[in-house]
C-alpha positions as semicolon CSV with decimal commas, in nm:
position;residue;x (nm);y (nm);z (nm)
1;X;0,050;3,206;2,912
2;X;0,215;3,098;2,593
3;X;0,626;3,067;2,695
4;X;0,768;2,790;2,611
5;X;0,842;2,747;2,974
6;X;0,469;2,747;3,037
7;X;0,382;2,531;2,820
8;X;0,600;2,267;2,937
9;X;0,473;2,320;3,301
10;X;0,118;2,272;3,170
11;X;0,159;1,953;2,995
12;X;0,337;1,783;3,264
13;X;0,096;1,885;3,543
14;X;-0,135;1,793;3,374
15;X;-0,076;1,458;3,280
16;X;0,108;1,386;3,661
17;X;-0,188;1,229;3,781
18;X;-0,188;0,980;3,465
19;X;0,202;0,869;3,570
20;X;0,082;0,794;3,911
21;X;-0,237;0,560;3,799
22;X;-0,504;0,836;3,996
23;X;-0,678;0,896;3,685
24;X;-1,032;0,778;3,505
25;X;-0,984;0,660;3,170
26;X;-1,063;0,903;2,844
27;X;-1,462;0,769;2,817
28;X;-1,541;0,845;3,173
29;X;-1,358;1,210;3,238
30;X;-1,591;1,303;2,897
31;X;-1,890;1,189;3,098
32;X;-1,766;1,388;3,390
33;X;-1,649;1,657;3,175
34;X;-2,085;1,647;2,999
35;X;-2,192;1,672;3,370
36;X;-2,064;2,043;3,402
37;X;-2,041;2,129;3,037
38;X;-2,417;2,008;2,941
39;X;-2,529;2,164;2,602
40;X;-2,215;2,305;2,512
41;X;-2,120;2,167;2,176
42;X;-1,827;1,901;2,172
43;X;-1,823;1,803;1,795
44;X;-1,961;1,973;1,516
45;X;-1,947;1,835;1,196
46;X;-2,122;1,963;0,831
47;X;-2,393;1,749;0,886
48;X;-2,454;1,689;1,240
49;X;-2,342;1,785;1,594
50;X;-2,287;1,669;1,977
51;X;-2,291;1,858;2,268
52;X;-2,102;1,674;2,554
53;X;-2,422;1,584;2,706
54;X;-2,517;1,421;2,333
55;X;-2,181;1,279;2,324
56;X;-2,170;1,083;2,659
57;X;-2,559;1,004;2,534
58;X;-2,417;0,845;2,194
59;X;-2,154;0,669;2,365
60;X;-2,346;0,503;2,611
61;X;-2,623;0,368;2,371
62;X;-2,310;0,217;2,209
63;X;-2,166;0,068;2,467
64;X;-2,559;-0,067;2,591
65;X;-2,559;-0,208;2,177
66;X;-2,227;-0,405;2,246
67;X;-2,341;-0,532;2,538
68;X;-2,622;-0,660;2,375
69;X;-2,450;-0,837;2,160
70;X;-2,220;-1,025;2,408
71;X;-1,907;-0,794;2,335
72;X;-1,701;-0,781;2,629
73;X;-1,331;-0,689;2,749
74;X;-1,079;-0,736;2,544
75;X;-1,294;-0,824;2,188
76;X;-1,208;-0,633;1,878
77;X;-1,429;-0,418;1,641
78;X;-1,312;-0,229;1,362
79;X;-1,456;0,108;1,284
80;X;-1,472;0,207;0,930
81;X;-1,623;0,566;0,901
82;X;-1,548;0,919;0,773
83;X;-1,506;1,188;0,962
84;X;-1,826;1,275;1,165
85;X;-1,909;1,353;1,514
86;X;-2,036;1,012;1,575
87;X;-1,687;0,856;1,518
88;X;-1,575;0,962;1,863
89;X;-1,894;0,838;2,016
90;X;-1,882;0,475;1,845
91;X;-1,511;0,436;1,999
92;X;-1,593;0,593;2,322
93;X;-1,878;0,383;2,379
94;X;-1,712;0,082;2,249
95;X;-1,330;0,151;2,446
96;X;-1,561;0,232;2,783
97;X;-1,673;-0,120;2,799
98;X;-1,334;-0,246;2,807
99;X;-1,364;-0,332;2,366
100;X;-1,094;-0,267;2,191
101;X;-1,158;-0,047;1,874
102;X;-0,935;-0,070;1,523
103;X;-0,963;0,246;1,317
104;X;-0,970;0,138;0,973
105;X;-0,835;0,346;0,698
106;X;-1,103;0,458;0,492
107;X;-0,905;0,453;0,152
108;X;-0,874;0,054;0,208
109;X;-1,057;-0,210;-0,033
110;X;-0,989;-0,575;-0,117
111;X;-0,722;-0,713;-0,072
112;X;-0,595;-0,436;0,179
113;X;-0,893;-0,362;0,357
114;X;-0,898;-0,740;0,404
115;X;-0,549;-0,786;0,546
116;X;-0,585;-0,482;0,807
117;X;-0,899;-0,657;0,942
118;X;-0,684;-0,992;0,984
119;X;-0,426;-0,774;1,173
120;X;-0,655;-0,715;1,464
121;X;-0,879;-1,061;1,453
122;X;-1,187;-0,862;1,520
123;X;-1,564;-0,999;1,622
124;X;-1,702;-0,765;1,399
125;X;-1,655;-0,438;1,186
126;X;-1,894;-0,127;1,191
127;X;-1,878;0,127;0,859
128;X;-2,118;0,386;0,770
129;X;-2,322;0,371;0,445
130;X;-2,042;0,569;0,270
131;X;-1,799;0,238;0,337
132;X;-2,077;-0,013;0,375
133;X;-2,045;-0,095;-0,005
134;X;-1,640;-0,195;0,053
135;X;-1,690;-0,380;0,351
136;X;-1,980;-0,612;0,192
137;X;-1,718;-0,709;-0,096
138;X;-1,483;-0,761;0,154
139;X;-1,353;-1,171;0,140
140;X;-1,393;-1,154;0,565
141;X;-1,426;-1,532;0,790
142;X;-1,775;-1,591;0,832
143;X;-1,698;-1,592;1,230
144;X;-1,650;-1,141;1,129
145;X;-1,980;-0,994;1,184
146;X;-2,054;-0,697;0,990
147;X;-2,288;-0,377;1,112
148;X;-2,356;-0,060;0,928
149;X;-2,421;0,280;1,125
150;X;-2,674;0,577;0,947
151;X;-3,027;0,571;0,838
152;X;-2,896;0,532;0,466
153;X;-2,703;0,162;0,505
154;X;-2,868;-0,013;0,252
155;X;-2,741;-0,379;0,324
156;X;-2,601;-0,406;0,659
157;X;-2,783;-0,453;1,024
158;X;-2,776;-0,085;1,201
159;X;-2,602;-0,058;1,530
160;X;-2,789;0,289;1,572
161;X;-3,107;0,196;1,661
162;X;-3,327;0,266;1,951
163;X;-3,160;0,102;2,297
164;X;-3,116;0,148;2,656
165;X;-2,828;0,317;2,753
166;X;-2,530;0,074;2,923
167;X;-2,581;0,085;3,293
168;X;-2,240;0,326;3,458
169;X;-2,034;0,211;3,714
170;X;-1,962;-0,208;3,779
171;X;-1,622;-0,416;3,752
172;X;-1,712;-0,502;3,362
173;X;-1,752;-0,148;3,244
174;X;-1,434;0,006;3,375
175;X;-1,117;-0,126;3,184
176;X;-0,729;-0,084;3,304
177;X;-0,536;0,187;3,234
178;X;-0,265;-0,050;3,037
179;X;-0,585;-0,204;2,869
180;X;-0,580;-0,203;2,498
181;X;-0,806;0,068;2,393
182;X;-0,759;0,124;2,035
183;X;-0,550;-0,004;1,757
184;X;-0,404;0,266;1,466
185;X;-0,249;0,165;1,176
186;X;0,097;0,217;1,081
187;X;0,387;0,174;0,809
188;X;0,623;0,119;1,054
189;X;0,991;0,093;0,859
190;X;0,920;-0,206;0,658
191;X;0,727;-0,470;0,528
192;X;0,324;-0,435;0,549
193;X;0,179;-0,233;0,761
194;X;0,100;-0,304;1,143
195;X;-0,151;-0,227;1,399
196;X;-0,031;-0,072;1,675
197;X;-0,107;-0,087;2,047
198;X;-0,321;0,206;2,210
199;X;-0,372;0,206;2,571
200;X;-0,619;0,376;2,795
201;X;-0,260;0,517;2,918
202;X;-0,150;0,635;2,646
203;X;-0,456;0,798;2,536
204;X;-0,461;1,015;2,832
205;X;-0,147;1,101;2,836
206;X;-0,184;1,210;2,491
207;X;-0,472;1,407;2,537
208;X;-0,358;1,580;2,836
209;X;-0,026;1,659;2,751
210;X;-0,131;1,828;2,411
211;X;-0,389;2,000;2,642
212;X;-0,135;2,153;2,831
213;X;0,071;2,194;2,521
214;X;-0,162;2,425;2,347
215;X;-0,347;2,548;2,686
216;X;-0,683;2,409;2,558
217;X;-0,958;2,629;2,729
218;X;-1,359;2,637;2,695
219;X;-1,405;2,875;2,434
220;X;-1,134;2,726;2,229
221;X;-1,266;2,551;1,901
222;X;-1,037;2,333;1,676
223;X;-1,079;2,257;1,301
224;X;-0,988;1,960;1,216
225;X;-0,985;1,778;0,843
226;X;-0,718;1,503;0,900
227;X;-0,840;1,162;0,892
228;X;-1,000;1,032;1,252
229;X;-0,826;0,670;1,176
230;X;-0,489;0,864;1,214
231;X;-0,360;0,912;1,585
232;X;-0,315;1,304;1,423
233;X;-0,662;1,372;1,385
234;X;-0,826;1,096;1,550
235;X;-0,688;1,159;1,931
236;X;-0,468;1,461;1,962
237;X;-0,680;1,700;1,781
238;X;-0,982;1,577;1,884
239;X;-0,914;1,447;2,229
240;X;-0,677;1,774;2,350
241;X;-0,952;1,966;2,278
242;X;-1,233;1,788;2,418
243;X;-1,071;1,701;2,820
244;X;-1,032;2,106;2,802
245;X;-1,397;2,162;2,748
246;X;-1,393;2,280;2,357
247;X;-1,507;2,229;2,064
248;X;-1,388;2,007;1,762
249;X;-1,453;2,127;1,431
250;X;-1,482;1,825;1,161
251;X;-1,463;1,822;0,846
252;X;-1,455;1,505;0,556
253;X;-1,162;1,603;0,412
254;X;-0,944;1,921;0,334
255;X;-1,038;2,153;0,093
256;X;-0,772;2,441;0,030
257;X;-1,083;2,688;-0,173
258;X;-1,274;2,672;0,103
259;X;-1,026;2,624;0,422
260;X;-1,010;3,003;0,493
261;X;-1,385;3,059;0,505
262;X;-1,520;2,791;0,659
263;X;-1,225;2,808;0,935
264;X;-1,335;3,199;0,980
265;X;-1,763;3,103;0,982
266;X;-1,666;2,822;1,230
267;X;-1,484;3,116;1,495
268;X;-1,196;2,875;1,518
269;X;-0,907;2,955;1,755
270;X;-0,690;2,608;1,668
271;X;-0,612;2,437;1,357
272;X;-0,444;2,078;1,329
273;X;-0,181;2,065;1,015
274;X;0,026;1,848;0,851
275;X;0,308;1,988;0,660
276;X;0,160;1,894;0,305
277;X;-0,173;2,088;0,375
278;X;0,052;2,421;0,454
279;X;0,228;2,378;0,159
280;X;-0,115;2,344;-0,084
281;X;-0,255;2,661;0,136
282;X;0,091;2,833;0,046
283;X;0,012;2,728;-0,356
284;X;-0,333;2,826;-0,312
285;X;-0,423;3,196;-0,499
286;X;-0,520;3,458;-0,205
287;X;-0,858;3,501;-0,085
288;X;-1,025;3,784;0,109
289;X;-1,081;3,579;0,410
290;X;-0,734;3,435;0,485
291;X;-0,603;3,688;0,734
292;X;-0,936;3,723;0,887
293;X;-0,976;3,471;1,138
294;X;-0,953;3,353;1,486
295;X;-0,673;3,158;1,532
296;X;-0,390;3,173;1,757
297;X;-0,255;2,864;1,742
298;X;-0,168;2,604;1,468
299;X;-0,025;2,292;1,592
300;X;0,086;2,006;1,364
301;X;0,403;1,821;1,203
302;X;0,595;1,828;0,936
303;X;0,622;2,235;0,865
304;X;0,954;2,234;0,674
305;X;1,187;2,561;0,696
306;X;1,127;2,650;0,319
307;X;0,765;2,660;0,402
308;X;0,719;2,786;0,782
309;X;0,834;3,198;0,785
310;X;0,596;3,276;0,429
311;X;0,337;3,011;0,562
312;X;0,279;3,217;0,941
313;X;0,341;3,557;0,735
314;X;0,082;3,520;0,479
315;X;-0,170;3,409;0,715
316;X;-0,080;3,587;1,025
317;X;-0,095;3,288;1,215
318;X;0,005;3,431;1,596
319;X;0,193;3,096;1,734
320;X;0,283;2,772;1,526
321;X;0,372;2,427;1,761
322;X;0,549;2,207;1,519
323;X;0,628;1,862;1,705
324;X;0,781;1,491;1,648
325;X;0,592;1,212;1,705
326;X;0,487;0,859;1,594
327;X;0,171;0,658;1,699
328;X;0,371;0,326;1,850
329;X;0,728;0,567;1,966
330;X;0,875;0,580;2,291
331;X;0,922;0,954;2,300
332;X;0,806;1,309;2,157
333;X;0,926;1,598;2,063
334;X;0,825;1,976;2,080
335;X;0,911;2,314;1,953
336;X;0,781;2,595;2,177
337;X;1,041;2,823;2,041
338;X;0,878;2,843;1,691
339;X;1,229;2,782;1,579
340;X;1,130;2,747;1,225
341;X;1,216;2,417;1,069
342;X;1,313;2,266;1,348
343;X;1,094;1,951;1,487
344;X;1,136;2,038;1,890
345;X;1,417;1,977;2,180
346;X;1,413;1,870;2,498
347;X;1,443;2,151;2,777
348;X;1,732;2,073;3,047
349;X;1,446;2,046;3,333
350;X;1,328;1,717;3,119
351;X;1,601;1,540;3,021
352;X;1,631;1,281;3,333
353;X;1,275;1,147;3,217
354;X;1,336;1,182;2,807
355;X;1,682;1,012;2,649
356;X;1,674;1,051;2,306
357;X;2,019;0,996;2,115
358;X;2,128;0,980;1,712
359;X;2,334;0,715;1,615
360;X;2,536;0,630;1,274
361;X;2,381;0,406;1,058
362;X;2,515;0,185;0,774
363;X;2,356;0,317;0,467
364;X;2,296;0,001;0,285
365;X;2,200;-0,222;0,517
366;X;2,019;0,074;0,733
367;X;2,141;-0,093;1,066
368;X;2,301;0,134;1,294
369;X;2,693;0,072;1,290
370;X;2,851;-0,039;1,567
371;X;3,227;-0,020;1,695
372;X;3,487;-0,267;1,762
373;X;3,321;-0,347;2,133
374;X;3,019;-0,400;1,969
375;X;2,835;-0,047;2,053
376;X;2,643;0,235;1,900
377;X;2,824;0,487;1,751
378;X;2,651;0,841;1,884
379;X;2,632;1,126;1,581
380;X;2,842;1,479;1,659
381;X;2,606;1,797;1,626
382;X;2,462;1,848;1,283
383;X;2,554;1,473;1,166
384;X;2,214;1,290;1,064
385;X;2,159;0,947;1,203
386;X;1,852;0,746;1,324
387;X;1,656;0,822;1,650
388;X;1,630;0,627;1,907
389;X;1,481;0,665;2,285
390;X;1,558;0,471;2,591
391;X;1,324;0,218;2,707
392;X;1,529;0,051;2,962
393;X;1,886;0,107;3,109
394;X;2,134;-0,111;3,173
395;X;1,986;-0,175;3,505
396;X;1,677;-0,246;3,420
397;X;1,462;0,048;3,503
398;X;1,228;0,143;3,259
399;X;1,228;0,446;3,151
400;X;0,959;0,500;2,897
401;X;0,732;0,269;2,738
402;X;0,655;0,087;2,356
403;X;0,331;-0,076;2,331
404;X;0,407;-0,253;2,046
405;X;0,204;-0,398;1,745
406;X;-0,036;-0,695;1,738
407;X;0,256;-0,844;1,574
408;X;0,506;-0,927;1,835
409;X;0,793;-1,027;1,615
410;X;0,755;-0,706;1,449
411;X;0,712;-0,551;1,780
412;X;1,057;-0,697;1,894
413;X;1,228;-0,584;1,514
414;X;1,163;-0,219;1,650
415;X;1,385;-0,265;1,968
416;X;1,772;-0,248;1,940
417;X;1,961;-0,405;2,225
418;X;2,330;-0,339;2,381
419;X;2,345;-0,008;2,248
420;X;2,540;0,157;2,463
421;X;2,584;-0,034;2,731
422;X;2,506;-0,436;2,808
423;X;2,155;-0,516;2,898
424;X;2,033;-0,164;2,790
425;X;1,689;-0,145;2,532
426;X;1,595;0,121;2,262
427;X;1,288;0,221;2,025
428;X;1,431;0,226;1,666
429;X;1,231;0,552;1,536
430;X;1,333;0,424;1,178
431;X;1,413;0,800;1,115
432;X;1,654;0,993;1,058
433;X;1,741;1,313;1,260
434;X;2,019;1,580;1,274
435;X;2,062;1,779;1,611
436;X;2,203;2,184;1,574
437;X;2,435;2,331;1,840
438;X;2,138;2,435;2,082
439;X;1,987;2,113;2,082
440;X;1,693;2,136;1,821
441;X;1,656;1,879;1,651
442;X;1,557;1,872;1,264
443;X;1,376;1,613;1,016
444;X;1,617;1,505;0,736
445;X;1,486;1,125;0,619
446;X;1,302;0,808;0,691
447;X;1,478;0,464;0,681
448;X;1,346;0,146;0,595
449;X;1,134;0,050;0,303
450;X;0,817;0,290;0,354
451;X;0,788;0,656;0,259
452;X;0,489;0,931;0,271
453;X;0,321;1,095;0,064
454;X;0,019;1,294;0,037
455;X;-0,015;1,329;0,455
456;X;-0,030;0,906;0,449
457;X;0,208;0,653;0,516
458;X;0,305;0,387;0,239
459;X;0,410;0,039;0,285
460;X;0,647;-0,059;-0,024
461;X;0,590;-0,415;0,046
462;X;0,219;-0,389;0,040
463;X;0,255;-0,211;-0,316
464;X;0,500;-0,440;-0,471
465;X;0,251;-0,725;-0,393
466;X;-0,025;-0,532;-0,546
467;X;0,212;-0,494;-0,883
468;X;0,328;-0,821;-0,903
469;X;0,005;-0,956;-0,876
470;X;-0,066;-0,810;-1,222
471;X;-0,006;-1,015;-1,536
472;X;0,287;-0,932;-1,734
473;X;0,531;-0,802;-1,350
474;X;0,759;-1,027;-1,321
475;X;0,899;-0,822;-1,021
476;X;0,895;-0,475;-0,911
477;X;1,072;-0,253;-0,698
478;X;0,888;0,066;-0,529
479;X;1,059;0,311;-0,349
480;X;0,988;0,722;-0,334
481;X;1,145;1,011;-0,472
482;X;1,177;1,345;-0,434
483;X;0,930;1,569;-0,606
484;X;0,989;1,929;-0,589
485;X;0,710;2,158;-0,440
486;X;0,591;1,908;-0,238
487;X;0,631;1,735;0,098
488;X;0,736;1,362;0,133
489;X;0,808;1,138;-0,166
490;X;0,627;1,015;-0,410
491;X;0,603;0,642;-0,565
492;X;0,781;0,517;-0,819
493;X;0,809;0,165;-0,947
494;X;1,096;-0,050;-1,150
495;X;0,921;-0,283;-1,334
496;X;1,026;-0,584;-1,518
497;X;0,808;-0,694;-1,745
498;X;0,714;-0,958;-2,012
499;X;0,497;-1,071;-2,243
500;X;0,113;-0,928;-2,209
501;X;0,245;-0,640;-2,010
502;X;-0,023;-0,301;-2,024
503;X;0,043;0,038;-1,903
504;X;-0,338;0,107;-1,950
505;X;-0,439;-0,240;-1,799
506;X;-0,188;-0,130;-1,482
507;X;-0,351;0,169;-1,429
508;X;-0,708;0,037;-1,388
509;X;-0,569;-0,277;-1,147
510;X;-0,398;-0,039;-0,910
511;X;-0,723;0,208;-0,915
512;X;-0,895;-0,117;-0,801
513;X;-0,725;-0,212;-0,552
514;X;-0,515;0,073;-0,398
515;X;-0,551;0,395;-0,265
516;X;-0,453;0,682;-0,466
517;X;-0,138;0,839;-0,207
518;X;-0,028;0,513;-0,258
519;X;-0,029;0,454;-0,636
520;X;0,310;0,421;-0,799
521;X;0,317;0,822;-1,008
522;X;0,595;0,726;-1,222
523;X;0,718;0,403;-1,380
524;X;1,010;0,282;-1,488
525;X;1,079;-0,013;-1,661
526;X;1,350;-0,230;-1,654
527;X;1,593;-0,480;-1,828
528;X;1,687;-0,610;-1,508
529;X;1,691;-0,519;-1,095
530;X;2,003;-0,543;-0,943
531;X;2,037;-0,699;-0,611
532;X;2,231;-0,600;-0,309
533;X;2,514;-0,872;-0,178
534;X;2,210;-0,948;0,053
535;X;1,984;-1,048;-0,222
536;X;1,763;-0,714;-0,186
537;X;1,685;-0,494;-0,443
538;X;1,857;-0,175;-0,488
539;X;1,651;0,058;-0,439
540;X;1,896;0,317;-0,307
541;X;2,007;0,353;-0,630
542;X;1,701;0,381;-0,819
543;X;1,557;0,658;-0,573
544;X;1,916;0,820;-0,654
545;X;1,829;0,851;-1,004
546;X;1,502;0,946;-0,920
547;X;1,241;1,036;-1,199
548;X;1,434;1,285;-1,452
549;X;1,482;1,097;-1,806
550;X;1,867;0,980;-1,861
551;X;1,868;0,802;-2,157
552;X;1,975;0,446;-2,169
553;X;1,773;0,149;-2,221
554;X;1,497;0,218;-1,945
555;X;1,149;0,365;-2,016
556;X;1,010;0,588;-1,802
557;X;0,622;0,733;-1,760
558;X;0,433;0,914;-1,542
559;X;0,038;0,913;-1,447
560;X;-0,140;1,136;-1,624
561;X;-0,460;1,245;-1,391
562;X;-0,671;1,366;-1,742
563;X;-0,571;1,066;-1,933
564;X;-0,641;0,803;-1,662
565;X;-0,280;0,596;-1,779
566;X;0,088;0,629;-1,801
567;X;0,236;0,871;-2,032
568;X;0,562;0,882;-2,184
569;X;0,765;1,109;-1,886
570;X;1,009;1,315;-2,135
571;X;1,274;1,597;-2,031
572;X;0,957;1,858;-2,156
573;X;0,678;1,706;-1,923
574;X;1,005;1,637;-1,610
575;X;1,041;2,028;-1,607
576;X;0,660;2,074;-1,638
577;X;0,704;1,861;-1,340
578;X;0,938;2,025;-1,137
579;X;0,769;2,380;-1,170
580;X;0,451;2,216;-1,039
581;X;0,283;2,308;-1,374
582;X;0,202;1,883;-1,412
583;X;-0,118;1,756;-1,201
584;X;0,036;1,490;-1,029
C-alpha cells in the first residue's frame, strides 16, 4: 500500500495509542518486539551485529552497569561513539532505567566537546576507544566520571564487562512517557548550540509515525550512514525500522565508491538520505551496481528540485519520501506525492490537529513584522516567510508540543507570542518557507545566525569565538555562502586583523579545535566590519557579496585541501570553483 492516502492512515494509527498515554516506552516494546523476533538480526554493522534477542541482552547488561553505579532517574550520561550496533544498546539500556542519555557529536574536541558536556551537566560520559583519546584531554569537573566501551580502550574504566543483567519490571525501571529520554544537539537560529529535549513521547511517536510513513515490515532492511548523534540517523532511521521488526544497516560514515555495492551485498530495501549525499552520488562516475539493488524506498530531507528527477532516474529508485523536520519543532512535514522539490503539505483530513502558517519577516532584524494592531502579517501563496506552528490558541488549548532545550531562556527565544490573536503561542522554525497554489510547501532559506553545510549544522557564534581566540583577530564575522554544486552554504569569515596575524598559523588552530564542516573555506579580510544601527555586524551584506573576487581593498583566500592553508582565491581558481573542478 504505498498512496499517499495510505500512508497517512498508517502513521496516525499507528502512533494513536502514543496520543492517548496506552503505550510502553521505546526500550521495553524492543524487548517485547526480541520476545517474538528472537535471532532475527536488528543491527548489523561492519564489524559486529545484534539480533533483537542480543539487543535487549546488551541493553539490559547496561542498564544492570548503571545501576551499579548508583545512576538513577533523571541523571545524565553522554555517549560519545561512532556508529555501531552497540550505540542503540548503550542508550536503550541507559534511557530504560529512567537515565537520560546526551548524544555527543563525534567531530567535537576541546573547547567544544567541553562546552556540549556543560550543556547537559552529566554524571559521567561513555566513548569508545576511537573517542577515548578526546575525551581524556577533555578540561571536564572532576565531579564528570569518564568510562570507555570496547576491548581496545586503552585508558579509561570499561562499562562492557561481565554483569548481571538489570532485573525487568519495578517502579525505578519504568520512566514517564514525558520523561527526558535523550538530549540531541542542535544549532538552533543563533548563538551556540543547544541541547534539546527528547522525551520517551516523542521518541515513540517518532518511531511509529515514520513506521507507518514508510510501512516498515520484517523483511525490510535499512542502510543507514548518517551520524547516530543526529535525530536523522540516530532515531528515525534506526528506530522506524526496528518497532517494525527489521533490520538496520550501519555504517561509520558514507562512502559514495562504495555506497552502491555495499547497499546491493547488504539486500537493502530502505535507504536514509540527506540531500548533500544525493547530490555527491549524482557527481559520482557510474558503476555497474547502481541500478541493481533492492530498494523501494528512500526517505530523507533536503532533495532539492535540481537534484530529485536525474537523482530517482539514474538510480531507479521506485518511491522517494522527502520530509520537513527539526529535532526540538512543533510540527512535520511530508511529501507522499513525490512532488519533486517540494518539502511535504498537510492533507485536508489533518489540518484541525497541524497549523502551520508563513509569516513576513523584517529582513534585517529577522523578526517577523507585525501590523499596526500589533499582529503577524500571514505570506500570500508563493511569498517566502518564516514557519511557524501553533502551540497554543488563544484559548489556551494546546495544540502541539515544544520540549525545549536545557536552556530555558533559549527555550522561551524560540516561542513568539500574540501572533495572531492575544494570548495565542508559536514555535519560531527559524526557516524560511514558500507555499505553491496546492499547498506544498518548499525550502527557500534559514534565518538567524547558523547555516549547514556538509549534512551538519553550524553555529556562527561558536566559530567566531574559535577565530577570535587566535592571535592577530581582532574580530570576525562568519556567515555562509552559496557554493554552486552543492547543498547548504559554506563558511566564510571577515577578518580584521593586526599585527602577528598568519594564514598558515589559522589554519592549524582551527584544525585543532574545530570540526572540518565547520571550518571557515574562504577568508576575507577586512579594513573594517560595519555594524547594523543595532550594533551587529552585517553580515547580510557580506554573504551578498559572497566569495567571487571584486577588487577593492579586501583580500580574499580560500582553503586549499593539498596545501593544508589559505590560498590566494583569484577570478581563475573562483571559476575553478564554481564548476566544482576546486576540492573544497
Amino acid at each position: 500500500m504505498n498512496s499517499p492516502l495510505q500512508a497517512w492512515v498508517r502513521a496516525l494509527e499507528r502512533t494513536a495509542p502514543i496520543e492517548r498515554g496506552g503505550c510502553e516506552i521505546l526500550p521495553v516494546l524492543i524487548e517485547q518486539l526480541a520476545a517474538r523476533a528472537g535471532e532475527r538480526i536488528a543491527l548489523s554493522g561492519r564489524h559486529s551485529q545484534l539480533s533483537y534477542a542480543a539487543l535487549t541482552q546488551a541493553a539490559a547488561q547496561c542498564s544492570g552497569w548503571a545501576l551499579a553505579q548508583g545512576l538513577a532517574r533523571g541523571d545524565v550520561i553522554g555517549l560519545l561513539m561512532q556508529n555501531r550496533p552497540e550505540y542503540l544498546a548503550i542508550w536503550l539500556g541507559l534511557t530504560r532505567i529512567g537515565v537520560v542519555v546526551a548524544l555527543l557529536n563525534t567531530h567535537l574536541r576541546g573547547e567544544l566537546l567541553e562546552r556540549a558536556i556543560a550543556l547537559v551537566t552529566p554524571r559521567g560520559v561513555i566513548a569508545d576507544a576511537a573517542h577515548e583519546a578526546p575525551l581524556v584531554a577533555a578540561q571536564l569537573p572532576a565531579a564528570i566520571a569518564r568510562w570507555a566501551y570496547g576491548a581496545s580502550a586503552r585508558t579509561l574504566p570499561r562499562i562492557d564487562e561481565p554483569r548481571d543483567p538489570a532485573p525487568s519490571g519495578g517502579q525505578q525501571l519504568h520512566p514517564a512517557l514525558d520523561d527526558p529520554a535523550l538530549y540531541i544537539y542542535t544549532s538552533g537560529t543563533t548563538g551556540f548550540p543547544k541541547a534539546a529535549v527528547v522525551t520517551h513521547r516523542r521518541l515513540l511517536q517518532w518511531t511509529h509515525w515514520f513506521a507507518g510513513m514508510m510501512d516498515i515490515l520484517p523483511s525490510d532492511r535499512m542502510f543507514n550512514c548518517l551520524p547516530l548523534y543526529h535525530s536523522v540517523g540516530g532515531v528515525v532511521a534506526t528506530g522506524a525500522t526496528l518497532v517494525g521488526g527489521g533490520t538496520v544497516v550501519l555504517r561509520e560514515r558514507f562512502s559514495a565508491s562504495e555506497f552502491w555495492s555495499d547497499l546491493r551485498a547488504e539486500r537493502c530495501t530502505l535507504f536514509q538520505y540527506i540531500g548533500e549525499l544525493c547530490r555527491y552520488l549524482l557527481a559520482s562516475p557510474p558503476q555497474p551496481l547502481e541500478a541493481e539493488h533492492h530498494l523501494r524506498l528512500a526517505c530523507g530531507n533536503g532533495l532539492r528540485a535540481e537534484v530529485w528527477g536525474a537523482f530517482q532516474q539514474r538510480f531507479r529508485i521506485p518511491r522517494i519520501l522527502e520530509y520537513y523536520a527539526a529535532t526540538e519543532g512543533s510540527f512535520s512535514l511530508y511529501n507522499c506525492e513525490g512532488r519533486p522539490g517540494s518539502i511535504g503539505r498537510i492533507p485536508p483530513f489533518i489540518a484541525h490537529r497541524l497549523t502551520v502558517a508563513l509569516v513576513r519577516v523584517d529582513p534585517e532584524g529577522e523578526l517577523p513584522l507585525r501590523d499596526a494592531q500589533g499582529r503577524c502579517i500571514r505570506c500570500a501563496p508563493g511569498e517566502p516567510g518564516e514557519a511557524l506552528g501553533l502551540l497554543q490558541d488563544a484559548r489556551g488549548k494546546v495544540r502541539s508540543r515544544f520540549e525545549g532545550y536545557t536552556d530555558a531562556e533559549a527555550s522561551q527565544r524560540k516561542i513568539l507570542r500574540d501572533v495572531f490573536e492575544p494570548g495565542d503561542a508559536w514555535f519560531r522554525t527559524g526557516d524560511l518557507l514558500r507555499q505553491d497554489a496546492d499547498g506544498f510547501f518548499y525550502f527557500v532559506d534559514r534565518l538567524g545566525e547558523s547555516f549547514r553545510w556538509k549534512g551538519e549544522n553550524v553555529s556562527t557564534a561558536e566559530v567566531a569565538a574559535v577565530l577570535e581566540s587566535y592571535p592577530g583577530i581582532a574580530d570576525a564575522a562568519v556567515y555562509g555562502v552559496r557554493v554552486p554544486g552543492h547543498d547548504g552554504r559554506a563558511g566564510m569569515a571577515a577578518l580584521l586583523t593586526t599585527e602577528g596575524f598568519s594564514l598558515a598559523g589559522l589554519r592549524r588552530h582551527l584544525d585543532e579545535r574545530l570540526p572540518g564542516y565547520a571550518q571557515p573555506l574562504f577568508v576575507r579580510i577586512v579594513a573594517q566590519l560595519a555594524l547594523t544601527g543595532t550594533f551587529k555586524l552585517q553580515k547580510r551584506e557580506l554573504a551578498a557579496q559572497g566569495f567571487e573576487p571584486q577588487g577593492g581593498a579586501d583580500s580574499l583566500y580560500v582553503a586549499d585541501r593539498r596545501a593544508q592553508s589559505f590560498i590566494p582565491l583569484d577570478r581563475e581558481t573562483h571559476e575553478l570553483i564554481c564548476r566544482g573542478r576546486f576540492a573544497l
